[in-house]
Amino acid sequence: MAEIEFDCEEPATGADPATDAFVRESFEAVDTEVLTRLVEHAFKRMHLADDTYLSIAIVNEDEMERVQIEWMDLPGPTDVMSFPMEELEQGTPENPSRGMLGDILLCQPVAARKGTDVEHSHRNTMRPL
């Protein structure tokens, strides 16, 4: 599997120290090992080449709201946004598909709140693949 990197912005809000601590804890709650396993599973299942492009950025609520307004013209942050680049067809073991999947933005504090609202965890347990 290709090397997977995650882009996590500095979680300083510029607000009070308690808010900064909450945001920092939220970022620490993002389990990049689980995300890596999910990406590896999807690539394997869809027979995607290791050099297929996928970007995952973990952003704070301010950045998510900025992107939400810019692209969707909707106020407020959301938990996840995706920006597909190419319509990749599922490959085969002999002929894996390659190209650019696109970009995914994750906002863990919003995901945590939404999970609480529907009474389930935003960190579902993954079964071994």
mmCIF file of C-alpha atoms in Angstrom:
data_model
loop_
_atom_site.group_PDB
_atom_site.id
_atom_site.type_symbol
_atom_site.label_atom_id
_atom_site.label_comp_id
_atom_site.label_asym_id
_atom_site.label_seq_id
_atom_site.Cartn_x
_atom_site.Cartn_y
_atom_site.Cartn_z
ATOM 1 C CA MET A 1 0.000 0.000 0.000
ATOM 2 C CA ALA A 2 1.187 3.497 -0.746
ATOM 3 C CA GLU A 3 2.258 5.730 2.093
ATOM 4 C CA ILE A 4 -0.670 7.674 3.515
ATOM 5 C CA GLU A 5 -0.208 11.112 5.016
ATOM 6 C CA PHE A 6 -2.771 13.146 6.912
ATOM 7 C CA ASP A 7 -2.806 16.926 7.015
ATOM 8 C CA CYS A 8 -3.849 18.235 10.439
ATOM 9 C CA GLU A 9 -3.898 21.994 10.804
ATOM 10 C CA GLU A 10 -2.710 23.600 14.025
ATOM 11 C CA PRO A 11 -5.773 23.438 16.274
ATOM 12 C CA ALA A 12 -5.331 26.843 17.896
ATOM 13 C CA THR A 13 -8.538 28.849 17.846
ATOM 14 C CA GLY A 14 -7.099 32.103 19.125
ATOM 15 C CA ALA A 15 -9.804 32.007 21.777
ATOM 16 C CA ASP A 16 -9.388 31.220 25.436
ATOM 17 C CA PRO A 17 -7.027 28.420 26.602
ATOM 18 C CA ALA A 18 -9.952 26.142 27.536
ATOM 19 C CA THR A 19 -11.320 26.312 23.976
ATOM 20 C CA ASP A 20 -7.866 25.665 22.542
ATOM 21 C CA ALA A 21 -7.510 22.639 24.845
ATOM 22 C CA PHE A 22 -10.902 21.280 23.719
ATOM 23 C CA VAL A 23 -9.963 21.672 20.051
ATOM 24 C CA ARG A 24 -6.546 20.056 20.617
ATOM 25 C CA GLU A 25 -8.205 17.091 22.377
ATOM 26 C CA SER A 26 -10.633 16.759 19.460
ATOM 27 C CA PHE A 27 -7.757 16.563 16.999
ATOM 28 C CA GLU A 28 -5.992 13.990 19.157
ATOM 29 C CA ALA A 29 -9.178 11.888 19.056
ATOM 30 C CA VAL A 30 -8.782 11.442 15.290
ATOM 31 C CA ASP A 31 -7.410 7.939 14.909
ATOM 32 C CA THR A 32 -5.272 8.100 11.767
ATOM 33 C CA GLU A 33 -4.485 4.397 12.121
ATOM 34 C CA VAL A 34 -8.183 3.574 11.691
ATOM 35 C CA LEU A 35 -8.449 6.023 8.774
ATOM 36 C CA THR A 36 -5.414 4.403 7.160
ATOM 37 C CA ARG A 37 -6.974 0.948 7.499
ATOM 38 C CA LEU A 38 -10.231 2.235 5.989
ATOM 39 C CA VAL A 39 -8.391 3.754 3.019
ATOM 40 C CA GLU A 40 -6.348 0.568 2.523
ATOM 41 C CA HIS A 41 -9.543 -1.498 2.646
ATOM 42 C CA ALA A 42 -11.283 0.734 0.095
ATOM 43 C CA PHE A 43 -8.271 0.691 -2.242
ATOM 44 C CA LYS A 44 -8.021 -3.096 -2.001
ATOM 45 C CA ARG A 45 -11.769 -3.652 -2.401
ATOM 46 C CA MET A 46 -12.001 -1.364 -5.446
ATOM 47 C CA HIS A 47 -8.691 -2.598 -6.906
ATOM 48 C CA LEU A 48 -7.152 0.861 -6.974
ATOM 49 C CA ALA A 49 -3.463 1.296 -7.732
ATOM 50 C CA ASP A 50 -1.233 2.413 -4.859
ATOM 51 C CA ASP A 51 -0.455 5.672 -6.665
ATOM 52 C CA THR A 52 -4.139 6.675 -6.847
ATOM 53 C CA TYR A 53 -4.491 10.134 -5.298
ATOM 54 C CA LEU A 54 -6.582 10.708 -2.177
ATOM 55 C CA SER A 55 -6.170 13.620 0.226
ATOM 56 C CA ILE A 56 -7.625 13.646 3.742
ATOM 57 C CA ALA A 57 -7.417 16.912 5.691
ATOM 58 C CA ILE A 58 -8.475 17.210 9.310
ATOM 59 C CA VAL A 59 -9.700 20.764 9.912
ATOM 60 C CA ASN A 60 -11.183 22.795 12.724
ATOM 61 C CA GLU A 61 -14.710 24.207 12.720
ATOM 62 C CA ASP A 62 -13.679 27.632 11.454
ATOM 63 C CA GLU A 63 -11.962 26.161 8.394
ATOM 64 C CA MET A 64 -14.828 23.748 7.742
ATOM 65 C CA GLU A 65 -17.327 26.600 7.917
ATOM 66 C CA ARG A 66 -15.195 28.671 5.522
ATOM 67 C CA VAL A 67 -15.133 25.817 3.001
ATOM 68 C CA GLN A 68 -18.845 25.077 3.529
ATOM 69 C CA ILE A 69 -19.706 28.705 2.734
ATOM 70 C CA GLU A 70 -17.321 28.869 -0.234
ATOM 71 C CA TRP A 71 -18.476 25.659 -1.923
ATOM 72 C CA MET A 72 -22.018 25.047 -0.675
ATOM 73 C CA ASP A 73 -23.134 28.575 0.243
ATOM 74 C CA LEU A 74 -24.265 27.178 3.602
ATOM 75 C CA PRO A 75 -23.404 28.722 6.981
ATOM 76 C CA GLY A 76 -21.873 26.670 9.773
ATOM 77 C CA PRO A 77 -19.442 23.771 9.814
ATOM 78 C CA THR A 78 -20.279 20.192 8.880
ATOM 79 C CA ASP A 79 -18.609 16.906 9.826
ATOM 80 C CA VAL A 80 -17.274 15.862 6.415
ATOM 81 C CA MET A 81 -17.015 17.258 2.901
ATOM 82 C CA SER A 82 -15.671 15.504 -0.163
ATOM 83 C CA PHE A 83 -14.449 16.866 -3.453
ATOM 84 C CA PRO A 84 -14.224 14.104 -6.067
ATOM 85 C CA MET A 85 -11.860 14.731 -8.967
ATOM 86 C CA GLU A 86 -12.318 11.837 -11.362
ATOM 87 C CA GLU A 87 -14.995 9.203 -11.775
ATOM 88 C CA LEU A 88 -12.798 6.159 -11.249
ATOM 89 C CA GLU A 89 -14.138 2.796 -12.293
ATOM 90 C CA GLN A 90 -13.512 -0.174 -10.058
ATOM 91 C CA GLY A 91 -10.398 -1.969 -11.245
ATOM 92 C CA THR A 92 -9.558 -5.648 -11.265
ATOM 93 C CA PRO A 93 -6.692 -7.481 -9.565
ATOM 94 C CA GLU A 94 -4.989 -7.765 -12.956
ATOM 95 C CA ASN A 95 -5.740 -4.195 -14.030
ATOM 96 C CA PRO A 96 -6.071 -1.850 -11.040
ATOM 97 C CA SER A 97 -7.711 1.513 -11.621
ATOM 98 C CA ARG A 98 -5.587 4.605 -11.083
ATOM 99 C CA GLY A 99 -6.140 8.313 -11.091
ATOM 100 C CA MET A 100 -7.320 10.969 -8.680
ATOM 101 C CA LEU A 101 -10.106 10.201 -6.208
ATOM 102 C CA GLY A 102 -10.079 13.690 -4.708
ATOM 103 C CA ASP A 103 -10.071 15.443 -1.359
ATOM 104 C CA ILE A 104 -11.887 14.747 1.908
ATOM 105 C CA LEU A 105 -12.172 17.235 4.776
ATOM 106 C CA LEU A 106 -12.987 15.923 8.245
ATOM 107 C CA CYS A 107 -14.053 18.015 11.228
ATOM 108 C CA GLN A 108 -13.872 15.788 14.309
ATOM 109 C CA PRO A 109 -15.613 18.137 16.808
ATOM 110 C CA VAL A 110 -18.696 18.344 14.561
ATOM 111 C CA ALA A 111 -18.608 14.576 13.929
ATOM 112 C CA ALA A 112 -18.477 13.962 17.681
ATOM 113 C CA ARG A 113 -21.492 16.212 18.287
ATOM 114 C CA LYS A 114 -23.483 14.628 15.451
ATOM 115 C CA GLY A 115 -22.682 11.178 16.824
ATOM 116 C CA THR A 116 -23.947 12.221 20.242
ATOM 117 C CA ASP A 117 -27.112 13.676 18.691
ATOM 118 C CA VAL A 118 -28.012 10.310 17.124
ATOM 119 C CA GLU A 119 -26.749 8.360 20.138
ATOM 120 C CA HIS A 120 -23.779 6.590 18.609
ATOM 121 C CA SER A 121 -20.046 7.048 18.662
ATOM 122 C CA HIS A 122 -18.211 8.780 15.849
ATOM 123 C CA ARG A 123 -15.468 6.173 16.432
ATOM 124 C CA ASN A 124 -17.074 2.916 15.382
ATOM 125 C CA THR A 125 -15.053 -0.183 16.070
ATOM 126 C CA MET A 126 -13.557 -1.702 12.952
ATOM 127 C CA ARG A 127 -13.403 -5.434 12.556
ATOM 128 C CA PRO A 128 -10.047 -6.819 11.411
ATOM 129 C CA LEU A 129 -9.821 -6.801 7.623
#
